[in-house]
Tab-separated table of C-alpha atoms in Angstrom:
chain	number	residue	atom	x	y	z
A	1	MET	CA	0.000	0.000	0.000
A	2	PRO	CA	2.288	2.830	-1.199
A	3	GLN	CA	1.547	6.193	0.406
A	4	GLN	CA	1.839	9.071	-2.022
A	5	TYR	CA	-0.556	11.259	-0.121
A	6	ASP	CA	-0.991	12.886	3.260
A	7	ILE	CA	-3.916	12.312	5.548
A	8	SER	CA	-4.875	15.562	7.300
A	9	PRO	CA	-6.045	15.563	10.945
A	10	GLU	CA	-9.555	16.469	9.771
A	11	GLU	CA	-9.606	13.625	7.246
A	12	LEU	CA	-8.309	11.208	9.861
A	13	GLU	CA	-11.043	12.204	12.295
A	14	GLU	CA	-13.736	11.798	9.662
A	15	ILE	CA	-12.396	8.437	8.448
A	16	GLU	CA	-12.222	7.148	12.039
A	17	ALA	CA	-15.804	8.261	12.658
A	18	TYR	CA	-16.835	6.385	9.510
A	19	LEU	CA	-14.974	3.228	10.554
A	20	ASP	CA	-16.479	3.414	14.064
A	21	GLY	CA	-19.941	3.698	12.552
A	22	THR	CA	-20.601	7.076	14.137
A	23	LEU	CA	-21.126	8.986	10.881
A	24	ASP	CA	-24.765	9.182	9.927
A	25	GLY	CA	-27.304	10.976	7.803
A	26	ASN	CA	-25.994	13.477	5.324
A	27	ALA	CA	-22.380	13.204	6.504
A	28	LEU	CA	-22.400	9.455	5.863
A	29	GLN	CA	-23.954	9.879	2.443
A	30	LEU	CA	-21.371	12.494	1.431
A	31	PHE	CA	-18.546	10.334	2.780
A	32	GLU	CA	-19.659	7.293	0.810
A	33	GLN	CA	-20.108	9.389	-2.310
A	34	ARG	CA	-16.531	10.584	-1.949
A	35	ILE	CA	-15.257	7.023	-1.568
A	36	GLY	CA	-17.071	6.145	-4.798
A	37	THR	CA	-15.686	9.047	-6.801
A	38	ASP	CA	-12.238	9.732	-5.342
A	39	PRO	CA	-9.872	6.736	-5.643
A	40	VAL	CA	-7.153	8.391	-3.507
A	41	PHE	CA	-9.652	9.003	-0.720
A	42	GLU	CA	-10.821	5.405	-1.033
A	43	ARG	CA	-7.198	4.291	-0.522
A	44	LYS	CA	-6.871	6.559	2.501
A	45	VAL	CA	-9.920	4.964	4.102
A	46	ALA	CA	-8.560	1.474	3.402
A	47	GLU	CA	-5.182	2.488	4.830
A	48	VAL	CA	-6.575	3.965	8.053
A	49	ARG	CA	-8.658	0.822	8.529
A	50	GLN	CA	-5.594	-1.402	8.238
A	51	LEU	CA	-3.469	0.957	10.337
A	52	THR	CA	-5.928	0.874	13.216
A	53	ILE	CA	-6.304	-2.910	12.983
A	54	GLY	CA	-2.513	-3.318	12.944
A	55	ILE	CA	-2.061	-1.116	16.019
A	56	ALA	CA	-4.819	-2.866	17.948
A	57	GLU	CA	-3.466	-6.291	16.951
A	58	ALA	CA	0.019	-5.308	18.138
A	59	ALA	CA	-1.492	-4.234	21.469
A	60	LEU	CA	-3.413	-7.521	21.752
A	61	HIS	CA	-0.259	-9.473	20.851
A	62	GLN	CA	1.516	-7.911	23.839
A	63	LYS	CA	-1.227	-9.151	26.134
A	64	LEU	CA	-1.071	-12.806	25.092
A	65	PRO	CA	1.648	-13.869	27.564
A	66	ALA	CA	-0.537	-12.550	30.390
A	67	PHE	CA	-3.560	-14.398	28.958
A	68	HIS	CA	-1.467	-17.561	28.663
A	69	ALA	CA	-0.365	-17.371	32.279
A	70	LEU	CA	-4.000	-17.959	33.241
A	71	VAL	CA	-4.371	-21.114	31.184
A	72	SER	CA	-4.844	-24.248	33.252
A	73	THR	CA	-2.348	-27.010	32.569
A	74	PRO	CA	-2.829	-30.761	33.013
A	75	GLY	CA	-2.204	-31.872	36.556
A	76	LYS	CA	-3.578	-28.711	38.067
A	77	THR	CA	-6.944	-28.817	39.770
A	78	VAL	CA	-9.709	-28.217	37.253
A	79	PRO	CA	-10.590	-24.606	37.901
A	80	LEU	CA	-14.151	-23.591	38.601
A	81	TYR	CA	-14.561	-21.755	35.336
A	82	ARG	CA	-14.056	-24.918	33.294
A	83	ARG	CA	-16.935	-26.606	35.076
A	84	TRP	CA	-18.837	-23.354	34.728
A	85	TRP	CA	-18.189	-23.392	31.037
A	86	VAL	CA	-19.834	-26.788	30.676
A	87	ALA	CA	-22.882	-25.326	32.374
A	88	ALA	CA	-22.548	-22.135	30.333
A	89	SER	CA	-22.369	-24.095	27.076
A	90	VAL	CA	-25.446	-26.098	28.027
A	91	LEU	CA	-27.207	-22.880	28.969
A	92	LEU	CA	-26.293	-21.365	25.618
A	93	LEU	CA	-27.608	-24.386	23.751
A	94	VAL	CA	-30.806	-24.375	25.782
A	95	ALA	CA	-31.125	-20.643	25.208
A	96	ALA	CA	-30.647	-21.155	21.478
A	97	ALA	CA	-33.214	-23.953	21.445
A	98	SER	CA	-35.709	-21.920	23.424
A	99	TRP	CA	-35.183	-19.024	21.052
A	100	LEU	CA	-36.211	-21.286	18.188
A	101	LEU	CA	-38.960	-23.268	19.870
A	102	TRP	CA	-40.634	-21.042	22.404
A	103	PRO	CA	-43.785	-19.174	21.424
A	104	ARG	CA	-42.446	-15.675	20.974
A	105	GLY	CA	-43.661	-12.216	20.299
A	106	ASP	CA	-46.848	-11.138	21.968
A	107	SER	CA	-46.605	-12.998	25.276
A	108	ASN	CA	-42.985	-11.974	25.940
A	109	GLU	CA	-43.652	-8.387	24.969
A	110	ARG	CA	-46.830	-8.325	27.076
A	111	LEU	CA	-45.015	-9.662	30.128
A	112	TYR	CA	-42.164	-7.220	29.577
A	113	SER	CA	-44.554	-4.264	29.379
A	114	THR	CA	-46.412	-5.427	32.478
A	115	TYR	CA	-43.316	-5.808	34.600
A	116	PHE	CA	-41.010	-3.128	33.247
A	117	SER	CA	-40.963	0.263	34.855
A	118	PRO	CA	-37.941	2.537	34.546
A	119	ASP	CA	-35.759	3.029	37.600
A	120	MET	CA	-36.799	6.334	39.171
A	121	GLY	CA	-33.235	7.462	39.876
A	122	LEU	CA	-31.630	8.589	43.116
A	123	PRO	CA	-32.734	11.621	45.122
A	124	VAL	CA	-30.627	14.674	44.373
A	125	THR	CA	-29.703	16.622	47.473
A	126	MET	CA	-29.145	20.345	47.340
A	127	GLY	CA	-25.730	21.654	48.227
A	128	SER	CA	-23.962	18.482	47.172
A	129	ASP	CA	-20.206	18.441	47.453
A	130	SER	CA	-18.270	19.119	44.298
A	131	ALA	CA	-17.239	15.467	43.804
A	132	ASN	CA	-20.897	14.541	43.434
A	133	TYR	CA	-21.940	17.651	41.593
A	134	LEU	CA	-21.521	16.223	38.107
A	135	PHE	CA	-23.079	12.898	39.049
A	136	ASN	CA	-26.114	14.729	40.448
A	137	ASP	CA	-26.249	16.917	37.366
A	138	GLY	CA	-26.561	13.709	35.339
A	139	MET	CA	-29.220	12.436	37.716
A	140	ILE	CA	-31.309	15.564	37.160
A	141	SER	CA	-31.138	14.976	33.392
A	142	TYR	CA	-32.054	11.319	33.947
A	143	LYS	CA	-35.125	12.252	35.982
A	144	GLU	CA	-36.119	14.698	33.255
A	145	GLU	CA	-35.878	11.739	30.833
A	146	GLN	CA	-32.968	13.441	29.039
A	147	TYR	CA	-31.176	10.108	28.900
A	148	ALA	CA	-28.577	10.984	26.256
A	149	THR	CA	-27.502	14.039	28.268
A	150	ALA	CA	-27.353	12.010	31.478
A	151	LEU	CA	-25.216	9.383	29.747
A	152	SER	CA	-22.798	11.922	28.366
A	153	ILE	CA	-22.349	13.505	31.819
A	154	TRP	CA	-21.883	10.164	33.577
A	155	GLU	CA	-19.368	9.004	31.005
A	156	LYS	CA	-17.324	12.107	31.785
A	157	VAL	CA	-17.563	11.316	35.505
A	158	ALA	CA	-16.438	7.721	34.867
A	159	ASP	CA	-13.522	8.949	32.750
A	160	ALA	CA	-12.434	11.525	35.268
A	161	GLN	CA	-13.022	9.738	38.592
A	162	GLY	CA	-12.990	6.071	37.595
A	163	ASP	CA	-15.965	3.852	36.971
A	164	ASN	CA	-18.084	2.228	39.691
A	165	ASP	CA	-21.249	0.168	39.981
A	166	THR	CA	-23.521	3.149	40.639
A	167	LEU	CA	-22.317	4.818	37.450
A	168	ARG	CA	-22.536	1.566	35.475
A	169	TYR	CA	-26.032	0.840	36.743
A	170	TYR	CA	-27.477	4.253	35.921
A	171	ARG	CA	-25.728	4.387	32.565
A	172	GLY	CA	-27.243	0.958	31.919
A	173	MET	CA	-30.660	2.329	32.866
A	174	ALA	CA	-30.224	5.377	30.633
A	175	GLN	CA	-29.290	3.054	27.746
A	176	LEU	CA	-32.205	0.733	28.441
A	177	ASN	CA	-34.683	3.613	28.604
A	178	GLN	CA	-33.484	4.596	25.133
A	179	GLN	CA	-33.949	0.984	23.932
A	180	HIS	CA	-30.188	0.527	23.533
A	181	ILE	CA	-30.334	-3.067	24.658
A	182	VAL	CA	-26.810	-4.221	23.818
A	183	GLU	CA	-25.150	-1.321	25.619
A	184	ALA	CA	-27.518	-1.730	28.573
A	185	GLU	CA	-26.673	-5.432	28.898
A	186	ARG	CA	-22.943	-4.824	28.826
A	187	LEU	CA	-23.179	-2.259	31.608
A	188	LEU	CA	-25.603	-4.233	33.765
A	189	ILE	CA	-23.954	-7.671	33.643
A	190	PRO	CA	-20.903	-6.735	35.754
A	191	VAL	CA	-23.121	-4.867	38.235
A	192	SER	CA	-25.348	-7.939	38.616
A	193	THR	CA	-22.409	-10.116	39.655
A	194	ASN	CA	-20.645	-7.677	41.978
A	195	GLU	CA	-21.320	-7.212	45.670
A	196	SER	CA	-23.198	-4.066	44.832
A	197	THR	CA	-26.254	-2.281	46.179
A	198	PHE	CA	-27.531	-2.387	42.627
A	199	ALA	CA	-26.811	-6.092	41.959
A	200	ASP	CA	-30.432	-7.232	42.416
A	201	ASP	CA	-31.877	-4.367	40.389
A	202	ALA	CA	-29.365	-5.018	37.589
A	203	THR	CA	-30.291	-8.734	37.617
A	204	TRP	CA	-33.982	-7.843	37.454
A	205	TYR	CA	-33.559	-5.600	34.410
A	206	LEU	CA	-31.282	-8.151	32.721
A	207	ALA	CA	-34.030	-10.752	33.177
A	208	LEU	CA	-36.555	-8.396	31.573
A	209	ILE	CA	-34.185	-7.722	28.656
A	210	ARG	CA	-33.765	-11.448	28.034
A	211	LEU	CA	-37.506	-12.008	28.335
A	212	ARG	CA	-38.179	-9.329	25.759
A	213	SER	CA	-35.679	-10.873	23.360
A	214	GLY	CA	-37.526	-14.190	23.706
A	215	ASP	CA	-34.839	-15.952	25.749
A	216	ARG	CA	-37.118	-17.165	28.533
A	217	THR	CA	-34.645	-19.758	29.792
A	218	THR	CA	-31.986	-17.202	30.713
A	219	ALA	CA	-34.659	-14.818	32.005
A	220	ALA	CA	-35.868	-17.555	34.369
A	221	GLU	CA	-32.300	-18.348	35.481
A	222	LEU	CA	-31.785	-14.703	36.366
A	223	LEU	CA	-35.121	-14.398	38.174
A	224	LYS	CA	-34.217	-17.413	40.338
A	225	ARG	CA	-31.365	-15.311	41.727
A	226	LEU	CA	-33.928	-12.927	43.229
A	227	PRO	CA	-35.958	-15.077	45.667
A	228	GLN	CA	-36.582	-12.070	47.957
A	229	ARG	CA	-38.150	-10.002	45.238
A	230	GLU	CA	-41.877	-10.520	44.991
A	231	GLU	CA	-42.275	-9.348	41.395
A	232	ALA	CA	-39.456	-11.716	40.370
A	233	ARG	CA	-41.255	-14.660	41.989
A	234	THR	CA	-44.547	-13.720	40.302
A	235	LEU	CA	-42.906	-13.311	36.905
A	236	LEU	CA	-41.146	-16.655	37.330
A	237	GLU	CA	-44.524	-18.273	37.986
A	238	GLU	CA	-45.922	-16.647	34.856
A	239	LEU	CA	-42.999	-17.972	32.840
A	240	ALA	CA	-43.614	-21.483	34.153
A	241	LYS	CA	-47.237	-21.472	32.922
B	1	MET	CA	-17.064	-9.495	33.984
B	2	ALA	CA	-16.629	-13.006	35.340
B	3	GLN	CA	-16.063	-15.647	32.703
B	4	ALA	CA	-19.268	-17.420	33.613
B	5	ASP	CA	-21.261	-14.312	32.736
B	6	LEU	CA	-20.355	-14.656	29.069
B	7	SER	CA	-23.204	-17.133	28.815
B	8	LEU	CA	-25.566	-14.270	29.543
B	9	LEU	CA	-24.400	-12.180	26.621
B	10	SER	CA	-26.761	-12.172	23.666
B	11	PRO	CA	-25.186	-12.942	20.252
B	12	VAL	CA	-25.161	-9.209	19.472
B	13	ALA	CA	-23.576	-8.313	22.820
B	14	PHE	CA	-20.976	-11.099	22.415
B	15	LEU	CA	-19.962	-9.824	18.992
B	16	ASP	CA	-19.986	-6.250	20.252
B	17	ALA	CA	-17.665	-7.261	23.115
B	18	LEU	CA	-15.228	-8.845	20.657
B	19	GLN	CA	-15.428	-5.909	18.247
B	20	SER	CA	-14.716	-3.451	21.043
B	21	ASN	CA	-11.771	-5.538	22.340
B	22	ASP	CA	-13.356	-6.247	25.720
B	23	GLU	CA	-10.288	-7.631	27.463
B	24	GLN	CA	-12.180	-9.828	29.878
B	25	VAL	CA	-14.087	-11.493	27.052
B	26	LEU	CA	-10.919	-11.951	24.972
B	27	GLN	CA	-9.076	-13.421	27.938
B	28	ALA	CA	-11.941	-15.795	28.715
B	29	MET	CA	-12.019	-16.929	25.077
B	30	TYR	CA	-8.254	-17.475	25.132
B	31	THR	CA	-8.095	-19.542	28.312
B	32	HIS	CA	-11.228	-21.536	27.583
B	33	ASN	CA	-10.229	-22.662	24.093
B	34	TYR	CA	-6.529	-23.374	24.640
B	35	PRO	CA	-6.701	-26.866	26.243
B	36	GLY	CA	-8.405	-28.446	23.200
B	37	VAL	CA	-5.733	-27.097	20.854
B	38	GLU	CA	-2.930	-28.205	23.169
B	39	ARG	CA	-4.373	-31.735	23.267
B	40	TYR	CA	-4.521	-31.814	19.468
B	41	VAL	CA	-0.937	-30.596	19.001
B	42	LEU	CA	0.433	-32.994	21.652
B	43	GLN	CA	-1.330	-35.908	19.943
B	44	ASN	CA	0.277	-34.871	16.661
B	45	LYS	CA	3.993	-34.709	17.349
B	46	GLY	CA	4.036	-31.286	18.943
B	47	THR	CA	5.190	-29.925	22.283
B	48	THR	CA	3.402	-27.567	24.667
B	49	ASP	CA	5.568	-24.718	23.331
B	50	ASP	CA	4.461	-25.572	19.773
B	51	ALA	CA	0.854	-25.602	20.975
B	52	ARG	CA	1.200	-22.189	22.603
B	53	ASP	CA	2.874	-20.639	19.534
B	54	ILE	CA	0.384	-22.053	17.033
B	55	TYR	CA	-2.547	-21.141	19.264
B	56	GLN	CA	-1.408	-17.542	19.704
B	57	GLU	CA	-0.963	-17.202	15.940
B	58	ALA	CA	-4.449	-18.599	15.399
B	59	PHE	CA	-5.960	-16.441	18.144
B	60	LEU	CA	-4.627	-13.292	16.451
B	61	ALA	CA	-5.718	-14.506	12.996
B	62	VAL	CA	-9.260	-15.051	14.284
B	63	TRP	CA	-9.297	-11.635	15.948
B	64	ARG	CA	-8.157	-10.042	12.682
B	65	ASN	CA	-10.834	-11.846	10.696
B	66	ILE	CA	-13.457	-10.547	13.104
B	67	LYS	CA	-12.114	-7.000	12.666
B	68	LEU	CA	-12.125	-7.380	8.888
B	69	ARG	CA	-15.669	-8.765	9.166
B	70	LYS	CA	-14.647	-12.002	7.469
B	71	PHE	CA	-15.921	-13.952	10.449
B	72	THR	CA	-18.948	-13.003	12.522
B	73	PRO	CA	-19.358	-15.367	15.476
B	74	ARG	CA	-22.837	-15.554	16.936
B	75	SER	CA	-21.812	-17.309	20.135
B	76	SER	CA	-18.788	-18.320	22.165
B	77	LEU	CA	-19.309	-21.896	20.930
B	78	GLU	CA	-19.112	-20.862	17.288
B	79	TYR	CA	-16.069	-18.732	18.074
B	80	GLY	CA	-14.353	-21.671	19.812
B	81	ALA	CA	-15.038	-24.061	16.937
B	82	TYR	CA	-13.581	-21.611	14.424
B	83	LEU	CA	-10.508	-20.932	16.571
B	84	PHE	CA	-9.901	-24.670	16.877
B	85	ARG	CA	-10.176	-25.124	13.106
B	86	VAL	CA	-7.729	-22.289	12.394
B	87	SER	CA	-5.273	-23.654	14.987
B	88	LYS	CA	-5.520	-27.159	13.557
B	89	ASN	CA	-4.935	-25.936	10.001
B	90	LYS	CA	-1.947	-23.895	11.097
B	91	TRP	CA	-0.505	-26.976	12.812
B	92	ILE	CA	-1.040	-29.104	9.685
B	93	ASP	CA	0.725	-26.421	7.633
B	94	HIS	CA	3.576	-26.475	10.128
B	95	LEU	CA	3.851	-30.264	9.900
B	96	ARG	CA	3.812	-30.110	6.105
B	97	ALA	CA	6.574	-27.506	6.117
B	98	HIS	CA	8.646	-29.760	8.357
B	99	LYS	CA	7.673	-32.950	6.485
B	100	HIS	CA	6.125	-34.628	9.505
B	101	LEU	CA	2.789	-35.267	7.956
B	102	HIS	CA	2.591	-39.003	8.660
B	103	THR	CA	0.373	-38.206	11.619
B	104	ALA	CA	-3.227	-38.320	12.666
B	105	ALA	CA	-3.715	-35.119	10.700
B	106	LEU	CA	-2.686	-36.734	7.399
B	107	GLU	CA	-6.179	-36.902	5.980
B	108	ASP	CA	-6.945	-33.262	6.716
B	109	GLN	CA	-6.574	-30.567	4.118
B	110	PRO	CA	-6.034	-27.115	5.555
B	111	GLU	CA	-8.498	-24.538	4.369
B	112	GLU	CA	-7.499	-21.006	3.562
B	113	GLU	CA	-8.590	-19.343	6.792
B	114	ASP	CA	-6.686	-16.110	6.711
B	115	ASP	CA	-5.640	-14.002	3.784
B	116	ILE	CA	-2.373	-12.187	3.750
B	117	HIS	CA	-2.420	-8.537	4.775
B	118	PRO	CA	1.141	-7.268	4.322
B	119	TYR	CA	0.240	-3.711	5.331
B	120	ILE	CA	-1.282	-4.817	8.656
B	121	ASP	CA	1.762	-7.016	9.287
B	122	ALA	CA	4.091	-4.097	8.492
B	123	VAL	CA	2.140	-1.839	10.899
B	124	LYS	CA	2.506	-4.469	13.623
B	125	THR	CA	6.233	-4.760	13.029
B	126	GLN	CA	6.861	-1.012	12.956
B	127	PHE	CA	4.623	-0.374	15.960
B	128	ALA	CA	7.309	-2.051	18.082
B	129	VAL	CA	9.834	0.520	16.833
B	130	LEU	CA	7.789	3.524	18.010
B	131	GLY	CA	8.645	5.279	21.262
B	132	GLU	CA	7.017	4.003	24.429
B	133	GLN	CA	4.705	6.979	24.829
B	134	CYS	CA	3.411	6.717	21.263
B	135	ARG	CA	2.841	2.988	21.687
B	136	GLU	CA	0.868	3.510	24.861
B	137	LEU	CA	-1.151	6.380	23.434
B	138	LEU	CA	-2.074	4.499	20.251
B	139	ALA	CA	-2.820	1.251	22.099
B	140	ARG	CA	-5.084	3.085	24.525
B	141	PHE	CA	-6.983	4.768	21.723
B	142	TYR	CA	-7.217	1.984	19.148
B	143	PHE	CA	-7.231	-1.147	21.322
B	144	LYS	CA	-8.649	-0.117	24.676
B	145	LYS	CA	-10.939	2.419	23.013
B	146	ASP	CA	-10.127	5.017	25.661
B	147	SER	CA	-11.518	8.464	24.925
B	148	LEU	CA	-9.154	11.351	24.192
B	149	ARG	CA	-10.332	12.856	27.477
B	150	ALA	CA	-9.255	9.739	29.398
B	151	ILE	CA	-5.930	9.638	27.540
B	152	ALA	CA	-5.346	13.313	28.301
B	153	ALA	CA	-6.051	12.651	31.991
B	154	HIS	CA	-3.645	9.690	32.014
B	155	PHE	CA	-0.756	11.651	30.512
B	156	SER	CA	-1.670	14.932	32.267
B	157	TRP	CA	-2.255	16.645	28.918
B	158	THR	CA	-5.079	18.737	27.594
B	159	GLU	CA	-7.548	16.974	25.338
B	160	ALA	CA	-6.257	19.027	22.376
B	161	SER	CA	-2.685	17.864	23.068
B	162	ALA	CA	-3.862	14.262	23.262
B	163	LYS	CA	-5.487	14.654	19.854
B	164	ASN	CA	-2.387	16.286	18.336
B	165	ASN	CA	-0.058	13.696	19.835
B	166	LYS	CA	-2.213	10.874	18.548
B	167	TYR	CA	-2.024	12.358	15.050
B	168	ARG	CA	1.726	12.855	15.341
B	169	CYS	CA	2.315	9.274	16.520
B	170	LEU	CA	0.158	7.875	13.752
B	171	LYS	CA	2.050	9.934	11.178
B	172	GLN	CA	5.326	8.621	12.577
B	173	LEU	CA	4.066	5.055	12.301
B	174	ARG	CA	2.934	5.579	8.681
B	175	ALA	CA	6.362	7.015	7.839
B	176	LEU	CA	8.113	3.997	9.391
B	177	VAL	CA	5.912	1.600	7.442
B	178	THR	CA	6.527	3.454	4.149
B	179	LYS	CA	10.271	3.660	4.736
B	180	ASN	CA	10.544	-0.047	5.453
B	181	GLU	CA	8.286	-1.070	2.598
B	182	GLN	CA	10.624	0.462	0.044
């Protein structure tokens, strides 16, 4: 891939946005038009794509010795995760089967709508200290149902002060309330398994997400982790019908 | 994320985790799938060091194919099966190259799993030549997917400096690749 051209900072930013899938609407249309009509620009896009893959692969390569150090070798006690993986594989197969076989659509959606209500958010106290100021600012946006604004504020807090389960949980809620299911799941799963105040709530919403996607088996598994929660018990009974 | 929790990820979330280089998911995939490959290599004239080397090569090839959207796994099971196949084919190639193919693998024909991408390989090679700060900056941005704000905070820079330095490092890397291609 000979380089007889420069890539300006502006071009680089635009190409990266395109590769990340964050260009949309008119900008995306114009970008794709330019790829189609400008062969040099097309080469620049291809080059940036391979550059970024090469850099990331080099970074991953450096991590492999650390990954390998965690591999279990024969003679060692079979670690818990390997037994877990048998169960996990079975669960995946069952989940896949239930996805194909279970009556879907209306009943899952109906149950989801009946049981889902958005988390109300935390009370915001006046005169908060400065460390909590930004978090509370996000919480005000959340309560006003300005979920995208809340998310953007909380992401800044996580970047600046480090992430924690409260931030993950409410970012998960803000994603879920915007129907961004994949992002919501990724934020809620770690919260559900930590010793966190929000673990049960995260598990509850994960169960509802799985129910809505038609995966009743995993939804039921998650609900079983909440024996103290009345609505979880009732929903579990409904799922068993 | 604990390894067991991977079973809770939907196919879309699993793929998203791989695409965004979620280190916990990658590590879980690595450790979970290695023993099967090691068994195969040991049964076919290899050592544990051979198994590790072939597996790491295959692991990176699979990762690259996911990035290039040549392989789109829908579950950890599908991912594991593909990684095993790539590892096995790489081992058969290795045996062929060293004329040891009177083994259990004799009947197998390797498939073409990964194309050659000389530019990506050159970037990987030249990345090692960059200064430490550039390597860390670029790895944080392109592998860890850290924001410029987070990178700026890490290096005690402004966000604008982080952006400029990222551009400068990338330019340096491109120049190294071009110079060494000629």
